[in-house]
Short mmCIF file of C-alpha atoms (C1' of nucleotides) in Angstrom, two decimals:
data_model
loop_
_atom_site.label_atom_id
_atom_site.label_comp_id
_atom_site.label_asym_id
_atom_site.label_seq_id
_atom_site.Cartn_x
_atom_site.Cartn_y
_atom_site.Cartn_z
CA UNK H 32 -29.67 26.30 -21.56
CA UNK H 33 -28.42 28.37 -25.00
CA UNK H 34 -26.92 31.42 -23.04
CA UNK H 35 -24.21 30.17 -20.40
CA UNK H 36 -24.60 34.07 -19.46
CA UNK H 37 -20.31 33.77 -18.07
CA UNK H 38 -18.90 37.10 -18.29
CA UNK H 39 -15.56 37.33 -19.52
CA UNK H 40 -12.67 38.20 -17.99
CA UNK H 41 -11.87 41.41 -20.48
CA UNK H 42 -15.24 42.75 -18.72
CA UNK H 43 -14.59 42.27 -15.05
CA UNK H 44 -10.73 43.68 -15.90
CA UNK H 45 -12.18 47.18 -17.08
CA UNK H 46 -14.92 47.39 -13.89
CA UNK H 47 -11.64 48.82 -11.63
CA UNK H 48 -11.04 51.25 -13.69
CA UNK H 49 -14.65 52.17 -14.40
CA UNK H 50 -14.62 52.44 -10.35
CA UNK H 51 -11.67 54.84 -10.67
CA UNK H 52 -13.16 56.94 -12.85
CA UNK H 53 -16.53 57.37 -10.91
CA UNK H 54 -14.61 57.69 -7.22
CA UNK H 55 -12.74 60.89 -9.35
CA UNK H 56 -15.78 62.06 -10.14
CA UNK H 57 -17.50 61.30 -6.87
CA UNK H 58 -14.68 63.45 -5.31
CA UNK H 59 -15.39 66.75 -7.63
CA UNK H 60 -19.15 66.44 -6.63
CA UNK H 61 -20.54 65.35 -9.95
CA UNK H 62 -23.78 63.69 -8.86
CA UNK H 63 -24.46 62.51 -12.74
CA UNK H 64 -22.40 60.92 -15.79
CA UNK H 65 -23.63 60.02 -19.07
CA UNK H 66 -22.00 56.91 -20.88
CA UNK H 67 -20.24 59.62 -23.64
CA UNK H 68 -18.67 61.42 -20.47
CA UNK H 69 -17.01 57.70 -19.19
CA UNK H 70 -16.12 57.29 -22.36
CA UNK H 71 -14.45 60.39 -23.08
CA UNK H 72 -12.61 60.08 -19.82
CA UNK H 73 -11.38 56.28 -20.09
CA UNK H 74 -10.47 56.36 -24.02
CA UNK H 75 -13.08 54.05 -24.72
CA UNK H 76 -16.73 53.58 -27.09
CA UNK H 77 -19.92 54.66 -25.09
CA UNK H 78 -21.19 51.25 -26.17
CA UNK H 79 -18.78 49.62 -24.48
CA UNK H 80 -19.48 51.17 -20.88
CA UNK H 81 -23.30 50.50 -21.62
CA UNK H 82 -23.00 46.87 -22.62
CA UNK H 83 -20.33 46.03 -19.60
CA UNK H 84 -22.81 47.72 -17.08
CA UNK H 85 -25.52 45.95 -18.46
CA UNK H 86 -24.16 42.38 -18.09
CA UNK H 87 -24.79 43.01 -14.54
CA UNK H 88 -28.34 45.32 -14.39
CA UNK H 89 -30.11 48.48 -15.69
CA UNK H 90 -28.29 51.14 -13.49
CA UNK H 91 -29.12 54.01 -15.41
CA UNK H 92 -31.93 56.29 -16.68
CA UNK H 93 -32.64 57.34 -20.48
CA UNK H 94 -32.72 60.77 -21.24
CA UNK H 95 -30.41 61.25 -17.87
CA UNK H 96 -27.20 59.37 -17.40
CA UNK H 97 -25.67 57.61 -14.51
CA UNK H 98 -26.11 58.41 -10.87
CA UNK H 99 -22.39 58.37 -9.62
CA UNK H 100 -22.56 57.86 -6.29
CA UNK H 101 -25.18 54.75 -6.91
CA UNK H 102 -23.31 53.40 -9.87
CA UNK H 103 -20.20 53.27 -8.20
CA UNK H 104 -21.53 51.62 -4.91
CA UNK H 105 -23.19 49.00 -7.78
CA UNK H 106 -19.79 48.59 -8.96
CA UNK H 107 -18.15 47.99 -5.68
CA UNK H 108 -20.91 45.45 -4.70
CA UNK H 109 -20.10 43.80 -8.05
CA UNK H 110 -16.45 43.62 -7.78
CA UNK H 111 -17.28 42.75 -4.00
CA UNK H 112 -14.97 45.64 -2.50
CA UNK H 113 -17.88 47.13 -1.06
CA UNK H 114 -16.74 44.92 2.42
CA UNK H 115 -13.06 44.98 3.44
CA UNK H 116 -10.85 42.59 1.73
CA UNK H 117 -7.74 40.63 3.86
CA UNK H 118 -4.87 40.41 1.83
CA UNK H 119 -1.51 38.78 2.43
CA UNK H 120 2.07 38.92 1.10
CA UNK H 121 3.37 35.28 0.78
CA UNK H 122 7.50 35.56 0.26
CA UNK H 123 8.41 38.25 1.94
CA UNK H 124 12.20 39.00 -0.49
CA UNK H 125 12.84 42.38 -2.17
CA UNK H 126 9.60 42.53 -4.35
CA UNK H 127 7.47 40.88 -1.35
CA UNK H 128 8.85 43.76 0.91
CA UNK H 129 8.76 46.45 -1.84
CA UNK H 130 4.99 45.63 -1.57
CA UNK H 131 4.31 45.49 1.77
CA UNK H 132 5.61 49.10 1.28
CA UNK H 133 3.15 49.78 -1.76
CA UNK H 134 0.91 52.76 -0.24
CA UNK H 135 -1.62 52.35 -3.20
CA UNK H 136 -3.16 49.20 -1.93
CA UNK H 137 -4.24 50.66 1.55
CA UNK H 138 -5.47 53.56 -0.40
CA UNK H 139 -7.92 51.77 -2.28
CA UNK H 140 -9.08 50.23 0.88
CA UNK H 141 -7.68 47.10 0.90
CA UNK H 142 -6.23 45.34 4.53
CA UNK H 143 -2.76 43.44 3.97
CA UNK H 144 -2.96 41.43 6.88
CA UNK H 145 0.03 40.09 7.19
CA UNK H 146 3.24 38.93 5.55
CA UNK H 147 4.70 35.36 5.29
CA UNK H 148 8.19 33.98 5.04
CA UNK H 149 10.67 31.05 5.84
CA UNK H 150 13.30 32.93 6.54
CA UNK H 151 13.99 33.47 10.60
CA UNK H 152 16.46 36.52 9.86
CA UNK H 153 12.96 38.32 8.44
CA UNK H 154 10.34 36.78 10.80
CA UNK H 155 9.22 39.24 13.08
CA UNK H 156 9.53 42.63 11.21
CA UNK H 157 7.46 45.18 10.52
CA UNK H 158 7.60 47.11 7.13
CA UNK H 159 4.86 49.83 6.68
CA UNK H 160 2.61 48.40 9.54
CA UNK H 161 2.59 44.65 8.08
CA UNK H 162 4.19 42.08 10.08
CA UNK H 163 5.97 39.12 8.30
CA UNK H 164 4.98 36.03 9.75
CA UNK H 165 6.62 32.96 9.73
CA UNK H 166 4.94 30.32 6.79
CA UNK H 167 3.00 28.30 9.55
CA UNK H 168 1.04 31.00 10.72
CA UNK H 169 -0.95 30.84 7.46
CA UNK H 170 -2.89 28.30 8.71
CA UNK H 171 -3.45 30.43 11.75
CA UNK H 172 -4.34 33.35 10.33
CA UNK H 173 -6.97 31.34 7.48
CA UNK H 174 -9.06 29.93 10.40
CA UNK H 175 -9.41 33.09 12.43
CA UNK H 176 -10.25 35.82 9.93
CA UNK H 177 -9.71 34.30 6.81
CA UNK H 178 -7.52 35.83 3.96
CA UNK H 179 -9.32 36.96 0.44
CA UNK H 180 -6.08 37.30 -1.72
CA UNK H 181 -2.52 36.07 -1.65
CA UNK H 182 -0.15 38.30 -3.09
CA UNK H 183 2.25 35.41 -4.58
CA UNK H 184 6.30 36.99 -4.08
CA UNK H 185 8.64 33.84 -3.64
CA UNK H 186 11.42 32.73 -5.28
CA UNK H 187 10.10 30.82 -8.75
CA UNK H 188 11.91 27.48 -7.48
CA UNK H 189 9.60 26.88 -4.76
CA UNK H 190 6.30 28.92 -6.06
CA UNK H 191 4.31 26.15 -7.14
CA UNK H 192 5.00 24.01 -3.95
CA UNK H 193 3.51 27.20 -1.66
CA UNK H 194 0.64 27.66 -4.01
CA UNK H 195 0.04 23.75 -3.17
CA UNK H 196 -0.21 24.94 0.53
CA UNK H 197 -2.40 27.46 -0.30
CA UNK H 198 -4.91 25.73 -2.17
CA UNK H 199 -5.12 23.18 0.64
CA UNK H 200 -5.96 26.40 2.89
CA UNK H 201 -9.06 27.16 0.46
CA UNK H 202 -7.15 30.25 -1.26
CA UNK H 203 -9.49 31.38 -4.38
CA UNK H 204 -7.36 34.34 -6.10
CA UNK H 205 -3.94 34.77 -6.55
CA UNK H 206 -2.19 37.85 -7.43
CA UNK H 207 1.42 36.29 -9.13
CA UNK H 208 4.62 38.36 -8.99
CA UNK H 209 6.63 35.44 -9.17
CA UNK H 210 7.86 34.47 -13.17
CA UNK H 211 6.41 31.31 -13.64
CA UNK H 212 3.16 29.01 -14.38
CA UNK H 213 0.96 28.14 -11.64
CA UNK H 214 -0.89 24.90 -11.45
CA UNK H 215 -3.96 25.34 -9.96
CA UNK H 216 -7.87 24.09 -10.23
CA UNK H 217 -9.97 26.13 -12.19
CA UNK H 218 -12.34 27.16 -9.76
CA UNK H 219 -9.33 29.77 -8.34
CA UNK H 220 -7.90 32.18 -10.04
CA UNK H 221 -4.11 33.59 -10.96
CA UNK H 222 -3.37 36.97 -12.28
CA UNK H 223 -0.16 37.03 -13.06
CA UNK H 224 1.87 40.33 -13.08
CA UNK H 225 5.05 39.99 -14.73
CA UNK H 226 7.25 43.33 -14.74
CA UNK H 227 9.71 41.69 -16.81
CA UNK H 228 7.65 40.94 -19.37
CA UNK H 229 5.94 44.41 -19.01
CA UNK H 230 9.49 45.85 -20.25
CA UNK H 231 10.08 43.66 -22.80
CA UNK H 232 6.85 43.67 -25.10
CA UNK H 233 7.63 48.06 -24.25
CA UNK H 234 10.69 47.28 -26.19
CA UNK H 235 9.61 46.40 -29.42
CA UNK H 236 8.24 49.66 -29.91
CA UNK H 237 11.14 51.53 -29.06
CA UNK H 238 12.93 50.59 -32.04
CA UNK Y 168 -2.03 48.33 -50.38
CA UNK Y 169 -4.85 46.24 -49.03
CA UNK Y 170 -3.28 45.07 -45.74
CA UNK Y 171 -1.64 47.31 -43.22
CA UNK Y 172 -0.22 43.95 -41.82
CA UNK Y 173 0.00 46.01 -38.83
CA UNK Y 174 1.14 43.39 -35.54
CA UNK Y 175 -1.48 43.75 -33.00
CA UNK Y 176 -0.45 44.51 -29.19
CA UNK Y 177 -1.94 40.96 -28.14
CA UNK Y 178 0.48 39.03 -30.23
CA UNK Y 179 3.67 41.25 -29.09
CA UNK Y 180 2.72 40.88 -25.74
CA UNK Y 181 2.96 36.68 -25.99
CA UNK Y 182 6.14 37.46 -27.45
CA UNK Y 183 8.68 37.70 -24.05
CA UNK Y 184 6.49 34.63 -23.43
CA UNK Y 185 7.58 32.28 -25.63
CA UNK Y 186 11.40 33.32 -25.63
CA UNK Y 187 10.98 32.76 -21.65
CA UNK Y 188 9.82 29.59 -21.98
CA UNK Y 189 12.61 29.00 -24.99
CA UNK Y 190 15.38 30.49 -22.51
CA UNK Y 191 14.57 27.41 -20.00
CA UNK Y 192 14.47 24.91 -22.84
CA UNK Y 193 17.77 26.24 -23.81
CA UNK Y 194 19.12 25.79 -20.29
CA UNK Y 195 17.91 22.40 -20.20
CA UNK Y 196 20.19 21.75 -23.70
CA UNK Y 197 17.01 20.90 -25.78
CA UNK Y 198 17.99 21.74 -29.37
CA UNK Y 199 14.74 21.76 -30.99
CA UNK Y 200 11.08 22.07 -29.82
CA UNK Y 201 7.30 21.71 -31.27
CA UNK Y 202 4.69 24.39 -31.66
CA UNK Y 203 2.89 21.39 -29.61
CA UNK Y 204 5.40 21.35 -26.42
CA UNK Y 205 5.53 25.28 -26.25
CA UNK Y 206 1.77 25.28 -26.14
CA UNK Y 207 1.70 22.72 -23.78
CA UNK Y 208 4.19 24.96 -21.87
CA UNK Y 209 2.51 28.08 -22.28
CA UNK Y 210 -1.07 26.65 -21.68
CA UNK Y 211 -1.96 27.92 -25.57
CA UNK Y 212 -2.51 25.51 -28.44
CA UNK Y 213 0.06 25.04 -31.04
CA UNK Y 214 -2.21 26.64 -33.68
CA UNK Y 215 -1.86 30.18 -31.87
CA UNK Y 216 2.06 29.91 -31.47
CA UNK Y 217 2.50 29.69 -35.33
CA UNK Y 218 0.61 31.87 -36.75
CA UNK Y 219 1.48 34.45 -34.46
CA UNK Y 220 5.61 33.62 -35.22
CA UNK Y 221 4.68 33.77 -38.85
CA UNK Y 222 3.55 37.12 -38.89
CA UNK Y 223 7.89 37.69 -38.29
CA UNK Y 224 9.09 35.23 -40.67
CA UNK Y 225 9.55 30.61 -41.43
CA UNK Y 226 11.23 29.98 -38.54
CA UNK Y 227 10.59 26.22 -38.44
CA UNK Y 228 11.17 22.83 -40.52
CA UNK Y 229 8.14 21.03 -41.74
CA UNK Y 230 8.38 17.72 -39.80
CA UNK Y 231 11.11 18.88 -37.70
CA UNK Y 232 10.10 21.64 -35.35
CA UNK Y 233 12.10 25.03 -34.55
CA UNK Y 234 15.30 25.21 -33.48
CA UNK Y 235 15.39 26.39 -29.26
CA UNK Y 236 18.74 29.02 -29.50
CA UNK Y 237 17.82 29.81 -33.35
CA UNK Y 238 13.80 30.55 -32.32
CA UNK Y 239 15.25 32.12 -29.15
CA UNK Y 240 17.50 35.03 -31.13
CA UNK Y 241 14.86 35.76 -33.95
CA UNK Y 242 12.68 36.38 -30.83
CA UNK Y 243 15.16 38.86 -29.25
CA UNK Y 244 15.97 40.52 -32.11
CA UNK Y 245 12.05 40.97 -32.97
CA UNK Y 246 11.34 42.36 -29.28
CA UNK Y 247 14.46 44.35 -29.62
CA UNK Y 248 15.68 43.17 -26.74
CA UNK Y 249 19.02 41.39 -28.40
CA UNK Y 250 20.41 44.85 -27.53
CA UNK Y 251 21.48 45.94 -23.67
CA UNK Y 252 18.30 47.95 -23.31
CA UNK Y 253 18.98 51.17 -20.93
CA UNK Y 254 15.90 52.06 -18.38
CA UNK Y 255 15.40 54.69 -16.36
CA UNK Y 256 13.15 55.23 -13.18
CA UNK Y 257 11.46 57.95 -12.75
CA UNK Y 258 10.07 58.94 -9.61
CA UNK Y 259 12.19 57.29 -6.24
CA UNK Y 260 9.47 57.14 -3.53
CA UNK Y 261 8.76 54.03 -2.29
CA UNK Y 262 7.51 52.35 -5.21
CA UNK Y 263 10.23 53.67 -7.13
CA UNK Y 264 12.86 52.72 -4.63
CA UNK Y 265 11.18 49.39 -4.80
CA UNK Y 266 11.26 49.10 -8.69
CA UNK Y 267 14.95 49.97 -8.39
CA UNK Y 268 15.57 46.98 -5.79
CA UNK Y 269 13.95 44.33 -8.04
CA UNK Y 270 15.99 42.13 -9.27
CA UNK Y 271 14.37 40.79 -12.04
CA UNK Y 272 14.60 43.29 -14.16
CA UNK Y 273 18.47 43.28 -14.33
CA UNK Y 274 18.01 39.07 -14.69
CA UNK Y 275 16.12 39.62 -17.36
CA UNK Y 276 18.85 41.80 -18.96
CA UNK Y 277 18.15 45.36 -18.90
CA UNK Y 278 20.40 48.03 -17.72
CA UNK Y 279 19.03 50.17 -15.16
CA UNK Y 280 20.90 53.27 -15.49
CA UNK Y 281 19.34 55.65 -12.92
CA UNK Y 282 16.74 57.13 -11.25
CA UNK Y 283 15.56 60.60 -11.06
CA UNK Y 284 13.72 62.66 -8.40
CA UNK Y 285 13.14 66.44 -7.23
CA UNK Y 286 13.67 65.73 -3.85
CA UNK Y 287 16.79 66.53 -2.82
CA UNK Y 288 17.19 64.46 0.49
CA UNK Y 289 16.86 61.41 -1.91
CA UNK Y 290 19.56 62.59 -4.50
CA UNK Y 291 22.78 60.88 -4.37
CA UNK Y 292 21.51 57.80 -2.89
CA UNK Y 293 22.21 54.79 -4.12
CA UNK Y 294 19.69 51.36 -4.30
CA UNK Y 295 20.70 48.46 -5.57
CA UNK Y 296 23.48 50.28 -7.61
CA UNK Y 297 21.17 52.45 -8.97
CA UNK Y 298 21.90 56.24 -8.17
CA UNK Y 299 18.89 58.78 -7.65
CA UNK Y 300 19.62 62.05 -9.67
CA UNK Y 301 17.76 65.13 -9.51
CA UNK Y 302 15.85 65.38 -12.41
CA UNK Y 303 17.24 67.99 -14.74
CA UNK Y 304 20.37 65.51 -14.68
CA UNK Y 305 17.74 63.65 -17.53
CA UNK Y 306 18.65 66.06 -20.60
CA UNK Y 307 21.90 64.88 -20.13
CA UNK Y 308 21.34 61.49 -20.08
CA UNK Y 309 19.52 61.33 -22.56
CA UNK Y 310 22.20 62.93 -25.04
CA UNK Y 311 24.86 60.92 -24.05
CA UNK Y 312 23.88 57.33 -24.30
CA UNK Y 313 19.98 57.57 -24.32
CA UNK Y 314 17.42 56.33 -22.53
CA UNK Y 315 14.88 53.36 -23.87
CA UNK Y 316 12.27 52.94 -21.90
CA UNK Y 317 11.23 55.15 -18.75
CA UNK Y 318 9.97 53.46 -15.94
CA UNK Y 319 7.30 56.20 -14.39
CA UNK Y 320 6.70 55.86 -10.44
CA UNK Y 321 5.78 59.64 -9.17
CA UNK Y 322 2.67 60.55 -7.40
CA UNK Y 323 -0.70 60.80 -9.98
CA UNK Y 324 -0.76 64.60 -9.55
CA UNK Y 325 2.45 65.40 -11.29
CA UNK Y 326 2.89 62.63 -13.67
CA UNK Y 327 1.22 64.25 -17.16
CA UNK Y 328 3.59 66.84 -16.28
CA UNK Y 329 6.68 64.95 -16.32
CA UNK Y 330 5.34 63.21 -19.06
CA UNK Y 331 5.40 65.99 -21.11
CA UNK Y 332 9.21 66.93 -19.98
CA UNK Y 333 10.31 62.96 -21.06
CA UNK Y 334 8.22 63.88 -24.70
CA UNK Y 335 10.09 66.70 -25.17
CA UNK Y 336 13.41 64.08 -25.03
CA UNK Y 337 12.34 62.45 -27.39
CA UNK Y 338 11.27 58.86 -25.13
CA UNK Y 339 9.17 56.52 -27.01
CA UNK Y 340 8.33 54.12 -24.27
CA UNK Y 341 6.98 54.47 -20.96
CA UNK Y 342 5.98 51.80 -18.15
CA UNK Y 343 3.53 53.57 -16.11
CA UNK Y 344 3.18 52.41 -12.30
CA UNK Y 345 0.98 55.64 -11.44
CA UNK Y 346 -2.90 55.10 -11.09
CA UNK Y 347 -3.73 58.04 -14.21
CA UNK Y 348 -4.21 57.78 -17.62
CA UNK Y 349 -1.55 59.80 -19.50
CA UNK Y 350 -1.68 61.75 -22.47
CA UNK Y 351 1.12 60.83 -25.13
CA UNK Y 352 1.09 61.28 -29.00
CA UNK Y 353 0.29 57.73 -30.52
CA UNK Y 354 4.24 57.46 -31.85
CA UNK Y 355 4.64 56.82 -28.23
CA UNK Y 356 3.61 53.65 -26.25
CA UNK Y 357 2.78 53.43 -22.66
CA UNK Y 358 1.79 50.21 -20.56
CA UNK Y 359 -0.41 50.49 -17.42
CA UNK Y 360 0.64 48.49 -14.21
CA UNK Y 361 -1.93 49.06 -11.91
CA UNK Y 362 -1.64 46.88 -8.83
CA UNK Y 363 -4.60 47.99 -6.89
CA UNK Y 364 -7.04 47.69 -9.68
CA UNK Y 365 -4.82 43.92 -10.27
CA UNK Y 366 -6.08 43.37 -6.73
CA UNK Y 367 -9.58 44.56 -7.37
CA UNK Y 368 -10.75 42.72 -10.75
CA UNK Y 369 -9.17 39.66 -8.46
CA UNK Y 370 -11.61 40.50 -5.74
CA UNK Y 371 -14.90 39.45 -8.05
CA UNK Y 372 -13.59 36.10 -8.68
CA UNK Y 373 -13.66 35.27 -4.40
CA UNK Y 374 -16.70 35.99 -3.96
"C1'" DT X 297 -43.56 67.85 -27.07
"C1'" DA X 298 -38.36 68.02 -28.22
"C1'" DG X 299 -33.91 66.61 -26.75
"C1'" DA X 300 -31.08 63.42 -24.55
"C1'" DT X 301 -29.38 59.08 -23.34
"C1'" DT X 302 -30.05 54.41 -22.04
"C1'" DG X 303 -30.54 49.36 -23.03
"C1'" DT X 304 -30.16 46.16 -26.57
"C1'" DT X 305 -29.98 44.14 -31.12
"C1'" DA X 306 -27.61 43.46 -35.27
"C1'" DA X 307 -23.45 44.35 -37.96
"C1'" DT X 308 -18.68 44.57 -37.90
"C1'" DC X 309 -14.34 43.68 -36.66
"C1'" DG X 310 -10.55 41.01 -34.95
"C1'" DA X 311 -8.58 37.02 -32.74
"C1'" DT X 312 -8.41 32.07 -32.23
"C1'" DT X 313 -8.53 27.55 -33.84
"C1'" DA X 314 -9.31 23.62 -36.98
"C1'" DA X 315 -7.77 21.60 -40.88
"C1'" DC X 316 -4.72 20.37 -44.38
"C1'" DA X 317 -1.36 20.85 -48.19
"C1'" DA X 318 3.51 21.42 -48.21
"C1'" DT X 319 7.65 19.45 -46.96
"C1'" DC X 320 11.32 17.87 -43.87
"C1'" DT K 148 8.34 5.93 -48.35
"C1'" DA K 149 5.87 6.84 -43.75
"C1'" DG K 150 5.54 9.91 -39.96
"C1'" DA K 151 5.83 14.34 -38.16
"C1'" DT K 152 5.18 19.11 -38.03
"C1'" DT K 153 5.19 23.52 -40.15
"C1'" DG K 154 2.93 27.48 -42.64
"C1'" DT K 155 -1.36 29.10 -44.01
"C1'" DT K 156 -6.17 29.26 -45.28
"C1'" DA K 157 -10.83 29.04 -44.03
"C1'" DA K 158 -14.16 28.48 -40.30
"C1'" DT K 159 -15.32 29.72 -35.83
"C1'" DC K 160 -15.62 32.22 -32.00
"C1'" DG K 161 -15.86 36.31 -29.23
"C1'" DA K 162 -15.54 41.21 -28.55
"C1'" DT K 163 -16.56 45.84 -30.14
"C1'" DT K 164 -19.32 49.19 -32.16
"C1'" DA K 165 -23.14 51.26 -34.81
"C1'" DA K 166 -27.72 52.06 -34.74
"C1'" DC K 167 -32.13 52.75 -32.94
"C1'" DA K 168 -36.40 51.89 -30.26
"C1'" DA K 169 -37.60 52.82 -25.58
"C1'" DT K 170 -38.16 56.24 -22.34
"C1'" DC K 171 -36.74 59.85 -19.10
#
DNA sequence: TAGATTGTTAATCGATTAACAATC
DNA sequence: TAGATTGTTAATCGATTAACAATC
């Protein structure tokens, strides 16, 4: 084959937002968009919106535009939110418990399942409906249900030896919060999220 | 002139990066280090980590490699962060109270000076040792000491709004937790954190 | 038919990497 | 001097955008 056809990361990152923009628009009633009108909206090149959409199919009509309600339920089937997806907080600390709190997950219709932690003292509460679970229960909850996504919130000493756990339990994506390299195989993937890091590349443009 | 020699985002953002990695080598006493071993490090190739530290300046020896603490304070004083940086949140609901319990932000060096809110049932309390004020208290911040960077964590609807209050402050940088797209002259950066779209662009990969 | 907008190709732009002379 | 590694150029790769035929 010439054409390996993989689309690239940079493409899938801007679908969300493309989502976003069409569940806004969905909301005032707007049954059409044109490519210009995305554009306009997300600071970007009408190209840009045509060419990502097309990676994936021929979703709208020439001379007319986008249908929003069927574009975005494309998206969602792309992105493969259109079914519920079970997410858990592994490391359940300050930041693990600041998002268990997070309202903005829930409201983009995602299920946190569940919490996890080694600490006794924490086992057993309940912060915002989730329930923090003691490490073991991962297993558990895997086999029964299955989890999509870990949200990744441990101390960085002993990330990489829980990530270890979870690839044995068949975890595919990865949502990192804690400050440091994960190994894992490339067939699962690790965004990482570094707030840190956020603030200190802001920096060099306050000066 | 025929080069603007302008530094794009992509390389600043690899920036905190390397002088994390650098801060670890220095607490490990190595003394000097190899475009090679950061890249191996970093999971980048050596090529990529030169060129993008020459666009700042020689900071190496031909044959030798760069120097970890010397590398390491060029770095700071690049991202600007050689300074005690001042932050403010603003916005104390749950994700801002969360933001303000975080420790890694104060690890990392910054000074969290305050948050701000309009509701006055949170004003006065204290998280973490950082104090919620009401929100005109931010003129006067501002003039005595300053303010570098504003963390932003209120609810979508009023966020352009307040926005356009921190503008008329004069703040340059904003890290921008809420799920809109705000309007800022170009003299002023913002960076997105999104969690939920995080979460979603994960979700394609699990499928 | 005339006007609008997509889907797609080709051109452009920018970022990454390979390669190597300079030099420690 | 021989070996190592930088700084930098040129080649490559990939992403963005301009342009336009297709078509509603």
């Amino acid at each position: 084959m010439t054409k390996p056809k993989r689309i690239s990361k940079i493409v899938i990152k801007r679908l969300p937002l493309y989502n976003r923009v069409l569940q806004q628009l969905e909301e005032n009633k707007a049954e059409v968009v044109s490519s210009a009108q995305l554009a306009e909206k997300l600071g970007r090149t009408p190209a840009q919106i045509r060419k990502d959409l097309t990676y994936f199919g021929q979703f709208g009509r020439r001379g007319v535009g986008y249908k929003v309600s069927e574009l975005r339920e494309k998206l969602r089937e792309i992105l493969g939110i259109h079914r519920r997806i079970k997410v858990a907080i592994v490391g359940a600390g300050r930041l693990g418990q600041a998002l268990m709190a997070y309202p903005g997950f829930r409201k983009q219709g995602f299920n946190i399942v569940a919490a996890f932690d080694i600490d006794p003292q924490k086992i057993g509460r309940v912060i915002n409906q989730v329930k923090i679970y003691p490490l073991v229960e991962l297993e558990r909850f895997m086999r029964r249900g299955g989890i999509d996504i870990v949200i990744l919130a441990t101390p960085a000493p002993v990330a990489q030896e829980i990530v270890d756990r979870l690839l044995k339990l068949g975890i595919k994506a990865i949502l990192n919060f804690v400050p440091a390299r994960l190994v894992v195989p490339e067939n699962v993937i690790v965004h990482y999220v570094d707030l840190a890091i956020e603030l200190e590349s802001l920096c060099y443009y306050t000066k």
